C-alpha cells in the first residue's frame, strides 16, 4: 500500500488540467461577449451590471454545494470527475443555445444556465489538483492549470475576431447577434466538451483506501457550529439595505444584496437549530460550520480575493463600453465601429490570457521559489493595477495591448497563487468544501459590483464608463496591500 502520493510527470500534470482549457473557452466567450449580446438586443449601459448578476450569484450558490458533495462522492468515475462531466454537458448545451437568444430575458436566463454549468465543472477541478498532487507539486499543478486557463481564454476570446477576418458577417442590420459570435459559441461548446472528456478518460482518482494510506483523515460526522450570539448582525445590515432602497429610491438590484445578507443569517440559524436537535451531519451544517471556522490564512486571503475580483468583474462588464466609446468613438451597438471595437476587446482579452499562460509557466514557479507565494502574488497584483490605470490615458487600440500585459501577469497569479497557498495549508479531507467556500469571496464582490456599480454609474458618470477602470486599479492596489497580512500568516505556518 502506498504511503505517499507519487510525483506526477509533465504528461500527468497536463492530463489533470487539460479540461480547464475547455472550461475557460466557455468563460472567455461569456466574459468577452455577454455585454455585447445584451447591448445588441437593446439593453442600456447602466442596466448591464444587473444582467450580469447571474454569473456571481450562481457561483455563490453552486460552488459550496458542489464542493461539499464532491468531498463525499465515490462512483465508478471517481470523486470529482462526475461533476466535470455533468457540468460540461450542460455548459455545451448553453453555448449552443445562447447566440440564438430572441430577447434580453432569454439571454439572461441562458447566462444563468451557462454560468451554473461552468461552476459545476470548475469547482471540483480546483480540488482535483490538490487531491492528486503532493504538496511540493501544488505550485506546478496550479501553474499548469493557469496555463490552460490562459490558452482556453485566448481561443475563446479570439474566435469572433477570427471569424470576422475570415469574412463571416460581424453585424446584423437592425440589431441581433451576428454570425461571427454565433459560430464562436458553437465551436466553443464542442471544444469545452472534448477537453473535459480528455481529463475524464486520461486520469484516474485515488480510491478512499489509497487516500487513507496517504494519511488523509476520515470525514467528521459533525460540523462545527456557529455560536447563537452571532445571529442577527448580517440580517440587521440586510434590513437596513432593504429599507434604504425603498425609502431613498436606490436601484432595485440592491434588494438582492440585502436579501443575501438576511439569507446568510437565516442559514446560520437553521444550522444551529438542526444541531440543537442532534442533526449535525447535513450539508447546511457543514457548509455554515466550515465557513464560520475558516483557518486564519484563508480569512486573510478572502480579503485579497474580495478586492481582486471587484476589479476583474468591472473589467468584464465595462471593457467593451470603454473601448468602443473612447478608442473607436462609437456608442451605437448597430454601427460597424462598435462591432469592430467589440471584436478588438476579444483580442485584448486574448492577449492578457496569453500573457497569463506564459507567465504561469515561466515567471510564477521560479519567482515563488525565490521570494515566496505571497510576495509573488503581491507584485503581480501591482502589475495589474498599472494595466487598469493605463486605460485612463491610452486611446490607441494597439497600445492597449501593453496594458493587457500587466493585467495578464496579475491574472496568472490570481488563478494560481491563492489556490497553491490554500492547497498547501488546508486539511486535504475538506479541500473540496474549502475551495467552494473560498469562491464566496470571489462572487460576493462581483455581486456588489453588479448591484452597486450601476447606481454609481447612473449617479456620477452615466456617459463616462472610463472611470470604472480607475476604480479597478484602486481596488487592486488594496488587494496587493492585503497580501502583506497573508505573508505574515504564511510565516506563522512555516514556523509551526
CSV table of C-alpha atoms in Angstrom, one decimal:
chain,number,residue,atom,x,y,z
A,1,UNK,CA,0.0,0.0,0.0
A,2,UNK,CA,1.4,3.4,-1.0
A,3,UNK,CA,2.2,5.8,1.9
A,4,UNK,CA,2.9,8.9,-0.2
A,5,UNK,CA,1.4,10.2,-3.4
A,6,UNK,CA,3.6,9.6,-6.4
A,7,UNK,CA,5.1,12.5,-8.3
A,8,UNK,CA,3.2,13.4,-11.4
A,9,UNK,CA,5.1,13.7,-14.7
A,10,UNK,CA,4.6,16.6,-17.1
A,11,UNK,CA,2.2,14.4,-19.0
A,12,UNK,CA,0.3,13.7,-15.8
A,13,UNK,CA,0.1,17.4,-14.9
A,14,UNK,CA,-1.1,18.1,-18.5
A,15,UNK,CA,-3.9,15.5,-18.3
A,16,UNK,CA,-5.1,16.7,-14.9
A,17,UNK,CA,-5.6,20.2,-16.0
A,18,UNK,CA,-6.5,19.9,-19.7
A,19,UNK,CA,-10.2,20.1,-19.0
A,20,UNK,CA,-9.7,23.6,-17.8
A,21,UNK,CA,-8.8,24.6,-21.3
A,22,UNK,CA,-12.4,23.8,-22.4
A,23,UNK,CA,-14.0,25.4,-19.3
A,24,UNK,CA,-12.1,28.6,-19.9
A,25,UNK,CA,-13.1,28.8,-23.6
A,26,UNK,CA,-16.7,28.9,-22.2
A,27,UNK,CA,-15.9,31.6,-19.6
A,28,UNK,CA,-14.0,33.6,-22.2
A,29,UNK,CA,-16.9,33.6,-24.7
A,30,UNK,CA,-19.2,34.6,-21.8
A,31,UNK,CA,-16.9,37.4,-20.5
A,32,UNK,CA,-16.0,39.0,-23.8
A,33,UNK,CA,-19.4,38.8,-25.5
A,34,UNK,CA,-22.3,39.0,-23.0
A,35,UNK,CA,-22.3,42.7,-22.6
A,36,UNK,CA,-22.1,42.9,-26.4
A,37,UNK,CA,-25.0,40.5,-26.8
A,38,UNK,CA,-27.1,42.4,-24.2
A,39,UNK,CA,-26.5,45.7,-25.9
A,40,UNK,CA,-27.1,44.2,-29.4
A,41,UNK,CA,-30.5,43.0,-28.0
A,42,UNK,CA,-31.3,46.6,-26.9
A,43,UNK,CA,-30.2,46.9,-23.3
A,44,UNK,CA,-28.8,50.2,-22.0
A,45,UNK,CA,-25.3,50.7,-20.5
A,46,UNK,CA,-26.4,51.4,-16.9
A,47,UNK,CA,-28.5,48.1,-16.9
A,48,UNK,CA,-25.6,45.8,-17.8
A,49,UNK,CA,-24.5,45.2,-14.2
A,50,UNK,CA,-27.9,43.9,-13.2
A,51,UNK,CA,-28.0,41.4,-16.1
A,52,UNK,CA,-24.5,40.2,-15.1
A,53,UNK,CA,-25.8,39.3,-11.6
A,54,UNK,CA,-26.5,35.8,-12.9
A,55,UNK,CA,-22.8,35.0,-13.1
A,56,UNK,CA,-21.7,35.6,-9.5
A,57,UNK,CA,-25.0,34.6,-7.9
A,58,UNK,CA,-24.9,31.1,-9.5
A,59,UNK,CA,-21.3,30.7,-8.3
A,60,UNK,CA,-22.2,31.7,-4.8
A,61,UNK,CA,-24.9,29.0,-4.6
A,62,UNK,CA,-23.4,26.3,-6.7
A,63,UNK,CA,-19.7,26.1,-5.7
A,64,UNK,CA,-20.1,25.4,-1.9
A,65,UNK,CA,-22.8,22.8,-2.6
A,66,UNK,CA,-20.7,21.0,-5.3
A,67,UNK,CA,-17.6,21.3,-3.0
A,68,UNK,CA,-19.5,19.6,-0.1
A,69,UNK,CA,-20.8,16.8,-2.2
A,70,UNK,CA,-17.7,16.2,-4.2
A,71,UNK,CA,-15.8,15.6,-0.9
A,72,UNK,CA,-18.2,12.8,-0.2
A,73,UNK,CA,-18.7,11.3,-3.6
A,74,UNK,CA,-17.3,8.0,-4.8
A,75,UNK,CA,-18.5,6.4,-8.1
A,76,UNK,CA,-17.1,4.3,-10.9
A,77,UNK,CA,-15.9,7.6,-12.4
A,78,UNK,CA,-14.3,8.7,-9.1
A,79,UNK,CA,-14.9,11.6,-6.8
A,80,UNK,CA,-14.6,14.8,-8.8
A,81,UNK,CA,-14.9,13.6,-12.4
A,82,UNK,CA,-18.7,13.0,-12.4
A,83,UNK,CA,-19.1,16.7,-11.7
A,84,UNK,CA,-16.7,17.7,-14.5
A,85,UNK,CA,-18.7,15.7,-17.0
A,86,UNK,CA,-22.2,16.8,-15.9
A,87,UNK,CA,-21.2,20.5,-15.9
A,88,UNK,CA,-19.6,20.1,-19.4
A,89,UNK,CA,-22.7,18.6,-21.0
A,90,UNK,CA,-24.9,21.4,-19.6
A,91,UNK,CA,-22.4,24.2,-20.5
A,92,UNK,CA,-22.1,22.9,-24.0
A,93,UNK,CA,-25.9,23.0,-24.4
A,94,UNK,CA,-26.0,26.6,-23.1
A,95,UNK,CA,-23.3,27.7,-25.5
A,96,UNK,CA,-25.2,26.3,-28.4
A,97,UNK,CA,-28.5,28.0,-27.4
A,98,UNK,CA,-27.1,31.4,-26.1
A,99,UNK,CA,-26.5,33.1,-29.5
A,100,UNK,CA,-30.0,32.1,-30.6
A,101,UNK,CA,-31.5,34.3,-27.9
A,102,UNK,CA,-34.6,36.2,-29.3
A,103,UNK,CA,-34.7,38.7,-26.5
A,104,UNK,CA,-32.8,40.0,-23.5
A,105,UNK,CA,-34.8,37.9,-21.0
A,106,UNK,CA,-33.8,34.7,-22.8
A,107,UNK,CA,-30.2,35.7,-23.0
A,108,UNK,CA,-30.1,36.5,-19.3
A,109,UNK,CA,-31.7,33.1,-18.5
A,110,UNK,CA,-29.2,31.3,-20.6
A,111,UNK,CA,-26.4,33.2,-18.8
A,112,UNK,CA,-27.6,31.6,-15.6
A,113,UNK,CA,-27.6,28.2,-17.1
A,114,UNK,CA,-24.1,28.7,-18.6
A,115,UNK,CA,-22.5,30.1,-15.5
A,116,UNK,CA,-24.0,27.5,-13.2
A,117,UNK,CA,-22.8,24.7,-15.5
A,118,UNK,CA,-19.3,26.1,-15.8
A,119,UNK,CA,-19.2,26.4,-12.0
A,120,UNK,CA,-20.2,22.7,-11.6
A,121,UNK,CA,-17.2,21.7,-13.7
A,122,UNK,CA,-14.8,24.3,-12.4
A,123,UNK,CA,-15.0,23.9,-8.6
A,124,UNK,CA,-14.0,20.2,-8.4
A,125,UNK,CA,-11.1,21.0,-10.8
A,126,UNK,CA,-9.5,23.2,-8.1
A,127,UNK,CA,-9.8,20.4,-5.5
A,128,UNK,CA,-8.8,17.8,-8.1
A,129,UNK,CA,-5.2,19.2,-8.4
A,130,UNK,CA,-4.9,19.2,-4.6
A,131,UNK,CA,-6.2,15.6,-4.4
A,132,UNK,CA,-3.8,14.2,-7.0
A,133,UNK,CA,-0.6,16.1,-6.2
A,134,UNK,CA,2.0,16.1,-3.4
A,135,UNK,CA,2.4,19.4,-1.6
A,136,UNK,CA,5.7,20.1,-3.3
A,137,UNK,CA,3.9,20.0,-6.7
A,138,UNK,CA,1.0,22.2,-5.8
A,139,UNK,CA,2.5,25.4,-7.4
A,140,UNK,CA,3.5,23.5,-10.5
A,141,UNK,CA,0.0,21.9,-10.7
A,142,UNK,CA,-1.9,25.2,-10.3
A,143,UNK,CA,0.6,26.9,-12.7
A,144,UNK,CA,-0.2,24.2,-15.4
A,145,UNK,CA,-3.9,24.8,-14.7
A,146,UNK,CA,-3.4,28.5,-15.1
A,147,UNK,CA,-1.6,27.9,-18.4
A,148,UNK,CA,-4.6,26.0,-19.8
A,149,UNK,CA,-7.0,28.7,-18.4
A,150,UNK,CA,-4.9,31.3,-20.3
A,151,UNK,CA,-4.8,29.2,-23.5
A,152,UNK,CA,-8.5,28.5,-23.4
A,153,UNK,CA,-9.3,32.1,-22.9
A,154,UNK,CA,-7.1,33.1,-25.8
A,155,UNK,CA,-9.1,30.7,-28.1
A,156,UNK,CA,-12.5,31.8,-26.8
A,157,UNK,CA,-11.7,35.5,-26.9
A,158,UNK,CA,-10.3,35.4,-30.4
A,159,UNK,CA,-12.9,33.4,-32.1
A,160,UNK,CA,-15.3,36.2,-33.1
A,161,UNK,CA,-12.3,38.3,-34.3
A,162,UNK,CA,-11.0,35.4,-36.4
A,163,UNK,CA,-14.4,34.6,-37.9
A,164,UNK,CA,-14.8,38.3,-38.9
A,165,UNK,CA,-11.4,38.3,-40.5
A,166,UNK,CA,-12.4,35.2,-42.5
A,167,UNK,CA,-15.4,37.1,-43.9
A,168,UNK,CA,-18.1,35.9,-41.6
A,169,UNK,CA,-20.8,38.5,-41.0
A,170,UNK,CA,-20.0,40.7,-38.0
A,171,UNK,CA,-23.1,42.7,-37.8
A,172,UNK,CA,-26.9,42.3,-38.2
A,173,UNK,CA,-29.0,45.1,-39.8
A,174,UNK,CA,-31.5,46.3,-37.2
A,175,UNK,CA,-29.7,44.5,-34.4
A,176,UNK,CA,-29.2,41.0,-33.2
A,177,UNK,CA,-26.3,38.5,-32.6
A,178,UNK,CA,-24.0,38.4,-35.7
A,179,UNK,CA,-22.8,35.1,-37.2
A,180,UNK,CA,-19.2,35.7,-36.1
A,181,UNK,CA,-20.4,35.5,-32.4
A,182,UNK,CA,-22.9,32.7,-33.1
A,183,UNK,CA,-20.3,30.4,-34.7
A,184,UNK,CA,-17.8,31.2,-31.9
A,185,UNK,CA,-20.3,30.0,-29.3
A,186,UNK,CA,-21.0,26.8,-31.2
A,187,UNK,CA,-17.3,25.9,-31.7
A,188,UNK,CA,-16.7,26.8,-28.0
A,189,UNK,CA,-19.3,24.3,-26.9
A,190,UNK,CA,-17.7,21.4,-28.8
A,191,UNK,CA,-14.2,22.3,-27.6
A,192,UNK,CA,-15.4,22.5,-24.0
A,193,UNK,CA,-17.0,19.1,-24.1
A,194,UNK,CA,-14.0,17.4,-25.8
A,195,UNK,CA,-11.5,19.0,-23.3
A,196,UNK,CA,-13.4,17.8,-20.3
A,197,UNK,CA,-13.7,14.3,-21.8
A,198,UNK,CA,-9.9,14.2,-22.2
A,199,UNK,CA,-9.3,14.7,-18.5
A,200,UNK,CA,-12.1,12.3,-17.5
A,201,UNK,CA,-10.7,9.5,-19.6
A,202,UNK,CA,-6.9,10.0,-19.3
A,203,UNK,CA,-6.8,10.3,-15.5
A,204,UNK,CA,-7.8,8.2,-12.5
A,205,UNK,CA,-8.6,9.2,-9.0
A,206,UNK,CA,-7.2,7.7,-5.8
A,207,UNK,CA,-9.7,5.4,-4.1
A,208,UNK,CA,-10.8,6.2,-0.5
A,209,UNK,CA,-8.4,3.4,0.7
A,210,UNK,CA,-5.5,4.9,-1.2
A,211,UNK,CA,-6.3,8.4,0.2
A,212,UNK,CA,-6.3,6.9,3.7
A,213,UNK,CA,-2.9,5.3,3.1
A,214,UNK,CA,-1.6,8.8,2.3
A,215,UNK,CA,-2.6,9.9,5.8
A,216,UNK,CA,-5.9,11.6,5.0
A,217,UNK,CA,-8.2,11.8,7.9
A,218,UNK,CA,-11.8,10.5,7.7
A,219,UNK,CA,-14.6,13.0,7.3
A,220,UNK,CA,-16.1,14.1,10.6
A,221,UNK,CA,-19.7,13.1,11.3
A,222,UNK,CA,-20.4,16.5,12.8
A,223,UNK,CA,-19.6,20.0,11.7
A,224,UNK,CA,-18.5,23.0,13.8
A,225,UNK,CA,-21.5,25.2,14.6
A,226,UNK,CA,-21.6,29.0,14.9
A,227,UNK,CA,-22.5,30.4,18.3
A,228,UNK,CA,-26.1,31.6,18.7
A,229,UNK,CA,-24.9,35.0,19.7
A,230,UNK,CA,-23.6,35.6,16.2
A,231,UNK,CA,-27.1,35.6,14.7
A,232,UNK,CA,-28.8,38.8,13.7
A,233,UNK,CA,-25.8,41.0,12.7
A,234,UNK,CA,-25.9,40.4,9.0
A,235,UNK,CA,-29.7,40.2,8.9
A,236,UNK,CA,-29.8,43.6,10.5
A,237,UNK,CA,-27.5,45.1,8.0
A,238,UNK,CA,-29.6,43.5,5.2
A,239,UNK,CA,-32.7,45.0,6.6
A,240,UNK,CA,-31.1,48.4,6.6
A,241,UNK,CA,-30.1,48.0,3.0
A,242,UNK,CA,-33.7,47.0,2.0
A,243,UNK,CA,-35.1,50.0,3.9
A,244,UNK,CA,-32.6,52.3,2.2
A,245,UNK,CA,-33.6,51.1,-1.2
A,246,UNK,CA,-37.3,51.6,-0.6
A,247,UNK,CA,-37.0,55.0,1.1
A,248,UNK,CA,-34.2,56.6,-0.9
A,249,UNK,CA,-35.2,55.3,-4.3
A,250,UNK,CA,-32.0,53.4,-5.0
A,251,UNK,CA,-31.5,50.9,-7.8
A,252,UNK,CA,-33.8,47.9,-7.3
A,253,UNK,CA,-30.8,45.5,-7.8
A,254,UNK,CA,-29.7,46.4,-4.2
A,255,UNK,CA,-32.7,44.4,-2.9
A,256,UNK,CA,-30.6,41.3,-3.9
A,257,UNK,CA,-27.7,42.4,-1.7
A,258,UNK,CA,-30.0,43.0,1.3
A,259,UNK,CA,-31.8,39.7,0.7
A,260,UNK,CA,-28.5,37.8,0.6
A,261,UNK,CA,-27.3,39.2,3.9
A,262,UNK,CA,-30.6,38.2,5.6
A,263,UNK,CA,-30.4,34.8,3.9
A,264,UNK,CA,-26.9,34.2,5.4
A,265,UNK,CA,-28.1,34.7,8.9
A,266,UNK,CA,-31.2,32.5,8.3
A,267,UNK,CA,-28.9,29.7,7.1
A,268,UNK,CA,-26.8,30.1,10.3
A,269,UNK,CA,-29.9,30.0,12.4
A,270,UNK,CA,-31.2,26.9,10.6
A,271,UNK,CA,-27.9,25.1,11.1
A,272,UNK,CA,-27.8,25.9,14.8
A,273,UNK,CA,-31.4,24.7,15.1
A,274,UNK,CA,-30.6,21.4,13.4
A,275,UNK,CA,-27.6,21.0,15.7
A,276,UNK,CA,-29.8,21.6,18.8
A,277,UNK,CA,-32.0,18.7,17.6
A,278,UNK,CA,-28.9,16.4,17.2
A,279,UNK,CA,-28.7,16.6,13.4
A,280,UNK,CA,-25.2,17.8,12.7
A,281,UNK,CA,-24.3,15.6,9.7
A,282,UNK,CA,-26.1,17.6,6.9
A,283,UNK,CA,-25.0,19.8,4.1
A,284,UNK,CA,-26.2,23.1,5.6
A,285,UNK,CA,-24.5,22.4,8.9
A,286,UNK,CA,-21.2,21.5,7.3
A,287,UNK,CA,-21.2,24.5,4.9
A,288,UNK,CA,-22.1,27.0,7.6
A,289,UNK,CA,-19.9,25.5,10.2
A,290,UNK,CA,-16.8,25.3,7.9
A,291,UNK,CA,-17.4,28.9,6.8
A,292,UNK,CA,-17.5,30.1,10.4
A,293,UNK,CA,-14.4,28.1,11.3
A,294,UNK,CA,-12.1,29.0,8.3
A,295,UNK,CA,-8.4,28.9,9.0
A,296,UNK,CA,-6.7,32.2,9.6
A,297,UNK,CA,-4.7,32.2,6.3
A,298,UNK,CA,-8.0,31.6,4.4
A,299,UNK,CA,-9.7,34.5,6.1
A,300,UNK,CA,-6.8,36.8,5.2
A,301,UNK,CA,-6.8,35.6,1.6
A,302,UNK,CA,-10.5,36.2,1.5
A,303,UNK,CA,-9.9,40.0,1.8
A,304,UNK,CA,-7.4,39.8,-1.0
A,305,UNK,CA,-9.9,38.0,-3.2
A,306,UNK,CA,-12.7,40.5,-2.3
A,307,UNK,CA,-10.7,43.4,-3.7
A,308,UNK,CA,-9.2,41.4,-6.6
A,309,UNK,CA,-12.4,40.2,-8.0
A,310,UNK,CA,-14.1,43.5,-7.7
A,311,UNK,CA,-11.6,44.8,-10.2
A,312,UNK,CA,-11.9,41.8,-12.5
A,313,UNK,CA,-15.7,42.0,-12.7
A,314,UNK,CA,-15.5,45.7,-13.5
A,315,UNK,CA,-13.2,44.7,-16.4
A,316,UNK,CA,-15.5,42.1,-17.8
A,317,UNK,CA,-18.6,44.4,-17.7
A,318,UNK,CA,-17.1,47.6,-18.8
A,319,UNK,CA,-14.1,46.9,-21.1
A,320,UNK,CA,-16.4,46.7,-24.2
A,321,UNK,CA,-18.2,50.0,-23.4
A,322,UNK,CA,-14.9,51.8,-22.6
A,323,UNK,CA,-13.0,50.6,-25.7
A,324,UNK,CA,-15.8,51.2,-28.2
A,325,UNK,CA,-16.5,54.7,-26.9
A,326,UNK,CA,-13.0,56.0,-26.1
A,327,UNK,CA,-11.0,54.2,-28.7
A,328,UNK,CA,-13.4,53.5,-31.6
A,329,UNK,CA,-15.7,56.6,-31.0
A,330,UNK,CA,-19.0,54.8,-31.0
A,331,UNK,CA,-21.8,54.1,-28.6
A,332,UNK,CA,-24.2,52.7,-31.2
A,333,UNK,CA,-24.4,48.9,-31.0
A,334,UNK,CA,-25.6,48.7,-34.6
A,335,UNK,CA,-22.7,50.6,-36.0
A,336,UNK,CA,-19.6,49.0,-37.8
A,337,UNK,CA,-17.3,50.9,-35.4
A,338,UNK,CA,-19.0,49.4,-32.3
A,339,UNK,CA,-18.8,45.9,-33.6
A,340,UNK,CA,-15.1,46.3,-34.7
A,341,UNK,CA,-14.4,47.6,-31.2
A,342,UNK,CA,-16.3,44.6,-29.7
A,343,UNK,CA,-14.1,42.3,-31.7
A,344,UNK,CA,-10.9,44.1,-30.5
A,345,UNK,CA,-12.0,43.6,-26.9
A,346,UNK,CA,-11.8,39.9,-27.7
A,347,UNK,CA,-8.2,40.4,-28.9
A,348,UNK,CA,-7.4,42.3,-25.7
A,349,UNK,CA,-8.8,39.6,-23.6
A,350,UNK,CA,-6.9,37.0,-25.7
A,351,UNK,CA,-3.6,38.9,-25.1
A,352,UNK,CA,-4.0,39.1,-21.3
A,353,UNK,CA,-4.9,35.5,-21.1
A,354,UNK,CA,-2.0,34.5,-23.4
A,355,UNK,CA,0.4,36.5,-21.2
A,356,UNK,CA,-1.1,34.7,-18.2
A,357,UNK,CA,-0.5,31.3,-19.8
A,358,UNK,CA,3.2,32.1,-20.4
A,359,UNK,CA,3.7,33.8,-17.1
A,360,UNK,CA,2.2,30.9,-15.2
A,361,UNK,CA,4.9,28.6,-16.5
A,362,UNK,CA,7.9,30.9,-16.8
A,363,UNK,CA,7.5,33.6,-14.1
A,364,UNK,CA,5.4,32.2,-11.2
A,365,UNK,CA,7.3,29.0,-10.3
A,366,UNK,CA,10.8,30.4,-10.1
A,367,UNK,CA,9.7,33.7,-8.5
A,368,UNK,CA,7.6,31.9,-5.8
A,369,UNK,CA,10.6,29.7,-5.0
A,370,UNK,CA,12.8,32.7,-4.6
A,371,UNK,CA,10.5,35.1,-2.7
A,372,UNK,CA,7.5,33.0,-1.6
A,373,UNK,CA,4.0,32.7,-2.9
A,374,UNK,CA,2.6,35.7,-1.0
A,375,UNK,CA,5.2,38.2,-2.2
A,376,UNK,CA,4.9,36.9,-5.7
A,377,UNK,CA,1.1,37.5,-5.7
A,378,UNK,CA,1.6,41.0,-4.2
A,379,UNK,CA,4.0,42.0,-7.0
A,380,UNK,CA,1.7,40.6,-9.8
A,381,UNK,CA,-1.3,42.4,-8.4
A,382,UNK,CA,0.5,45.7,-8.7
A,383,UNK,CA,1.3,45.0,-12.4
A,384,UNK,CA,-2.4,44.5,-12.9
A,385,UNK,CA,-3.3,47.8,-11.2
A,386,UNK,CA,-0.9,49.6,-13.5
A,387,UNK,CA,-2.6,47.9,-16.5
A,388,UNK,CA,-6.0,49.2,-15.5
A,389,UNK,CA,-4.8,52.7,-14.7
A,390,UNK,CA,-3.2,53.0,-18.2
A,391,UNK,CA,-6.8,52.8,-19.7
A,392,UNK,CA,-7.3,56.4,-18.5
A,393,UNK,CA,-4.7,57.8,-20.9
A,394,UNK,CA,-4.3,55.4,-23.8
A,395,UNK,CA,-6.5,56.0,-26.9
A,396,UNK,CA,-4.8,53.7,-29.4
A,397,UNK,CA,-6.1,50.1,-29.7
A,398,UNK,CA,-2.6,48.8,-30.2
A,399,UNK,CA,-1.1,50.5,-27.2
A,400,UNK,CA,-3.9,48.9,-25.1
A,401,UNK,CA,-2.1,45.6,-25.8
A,402,UNK,CA,0.7,46.9,-23.5
A,403,UNK,CA,-2.0,47.5,-20.8
A,404,UNK,CA,-3.0,43.9,-21.1
A,405,UNK,CA,0.5,42.6,-20.4
A,406,UNK,CA,0.3,44.0,-16.8
A,407,UNK,CA,-3.3,42.6,-16.4
A,408,UNK,CA,-2.1,39.2,-17.8
A,409,UNK,CA,0.7,38.9,-15.2
A,410,UNK,CA,-1.8,39.7,-12.5
A,411,UNK,CA,-4.3,37.2,-13.9
A,412,UNK,CA,-1.7,34.4,-14.0
A,413,UNK,CA,-1.1,34.9,-10.3
A,414,UNK,CA,-4.7,35.3,-9.4
A,415,UNK,CA,-5.5,31.9,-10.9
A,416,UNK,CA,-2.6,30.1,-9.3
A,417,UNK,CA,-1.1,31.6,-6.1
A,418,UNK,CA,-4.1,31.8,-3.8
A,419,UNK,CA,-5.0,28.2,-4.6
A,420,UNK,CA,-1.4,27.0,-4.2
A,421,UNK,CA,-1.3,28.7,-0.8
A,422,UNK,CA,-4.6,27.2,0.2
A,423,UNK,CA,-3.9,23.7,-1.0
A,424,UNK,CA,-0.7,23.6,1.0
A,425,UNK,CA,-2.3,24.9,4.1
A,426,UNK,CA,-5.8,23.2,4.4
A,427,UNK,CA,-6.8,19.7,5.5
A,428,UNK,CA,-6.9,17.5,2.4
A,429,UNK,CA,-10.2,15.8,3.5
A,430,UNK,CA,-12.0,19.2,3.3
A,431,UNK,CA,-10.3,20.6,0.2
A,432,UNK,CA,-13.5,20.5,-1.9
A,433,UNK,CA,-15.7,22.3,0.5
A,434,UNK,CA,-13.0,24.9,1.4
A,435,UNK,CA,-12.3,25.6,-2.3
A,436,UNK,CA,-16.1,26.0,-2.7
A,437,UNK,CA,-16.3,28.4,0.2
A,438,UNK,CA,-13.3,30.3,-1.0
A,439,UNK,CA,-15.3,31.1,-4.1
A,440,UNK,CA,-17.7,33.1,-1.9
A,441,UNK,CA,-15.0,35.8,-1.7
A,442,UNK,CA,-14.9,35.8,-5.5
A,443,UNK,CA,-18.6,36.1,-6.1
A,444,UNK,CA,-19.6,38.5,-3.3
A,445,UNK,CA,-17.5,41.3,-4.7
A,446,UNK,CA,-19.0,40.6,-8.1
A,447,UNK,CA,-22.5,40.8,-6.6
A,448,UNK,CA,-21.6,44.1,-5.0
A,449,UNK,CA,-20.3,45.5,-8.4
A,450,UNK,CA,-23.4,44.2,-10.2
A,451,UNK,CA,-25.8,45.8,-7.7
A,452,UNK,CA,-23.9,48.9,-6.8
A,453,UNK,CA,-21.8,49.9,-9.8
A,454,UNK,CA,-25.0,50.6,-11.9
A,455,UNK,CA,-26.2,53.1,-9.3
A,456,UNK,CA,-22.7,54.7,-9.2
A,457,UNK,CA,-22.6,54.9,-13.0
A,458,UNK,CA,-26.0,56.4,-13.2
A,459,UNK,CA,-25.5,59.0,-10.4
A,460,UNK,CA,-21.9,60.2,-11.1
A,461,UNK,CA,-20.8,59.4,-14.7
A,462,UNK,CA,-23.7,58.0,-16.7
A,463,UNK,CA,-21.9,58.6,-20.0
A,464,UNK,CA,-18.3,58.1,-18.9
A,465,UNK,CA,-17.5,54.5,-18.3
A,466,UNK,CA,-13.8,55.2,-18.4
A,467,UNK,CA,-13.8,55.9,-14.6
A,468,UNK,CA,-14.6,52.3,-13.9
A,469,UNK,CA,-11.1,51.5,-14.8
A,470,UNK,CA,-9.7,53.9,-12.3
A,471,UNK,CA,-11.8,52.2,-9.6
A,472,UNK,CA,-10.5,48.8,-10.8
A,473,UNK,CA,-6.9,50.0,-10.4
A,474,UNK,CA,-7.5,51.3,-6.9
A,475,UNK,CA,-9.1,48.2,-5.5
A,476,UNK,CA,-6.3,46.0,-7.0
A,477,UNK,CA,-3.8,48.1,-5.1
A,478,UNK,CA,-5.8,47.4,-1.9
A,479,UNK,CA,-5.6,43.7,-2.8
A,480,UNK,CA,-1.9,43.9,-3.0
A,481,UNK,CA,-1.6,45.6,0.4
A,482,UNK,CA,-3.8,43.0,1.9
A,483,UNK,CA,-1.3,40.3,0.8
A,484,UNK,CA,1.1,41.6,3.5
A,485,UNK,CA,-1.1,40.0,6.1
A,486,UNK,CA,-1.2,36.8,4.2
A,487,UNK,CA,2.6,36.7,4.1
A,488,UNK,CA,2.5,37.1,7.9
A,489,UNK,CA,0.2,34.1,8.2
A,490,UNK,CA,2.4,32.1,5.8
A,491,UNK,CA,5.4,32.8,8.0
A,492,UNK,CA,3.5,31.6,11.1
A,493,UNK,CA,2.5,28.4,9.4
A,494,UNK,CA,6.1,27.7,8.3
A,495,UNK,CA,7.3,28.2,11.9
A,496,UNK,CA,4.9,25.6,13.3
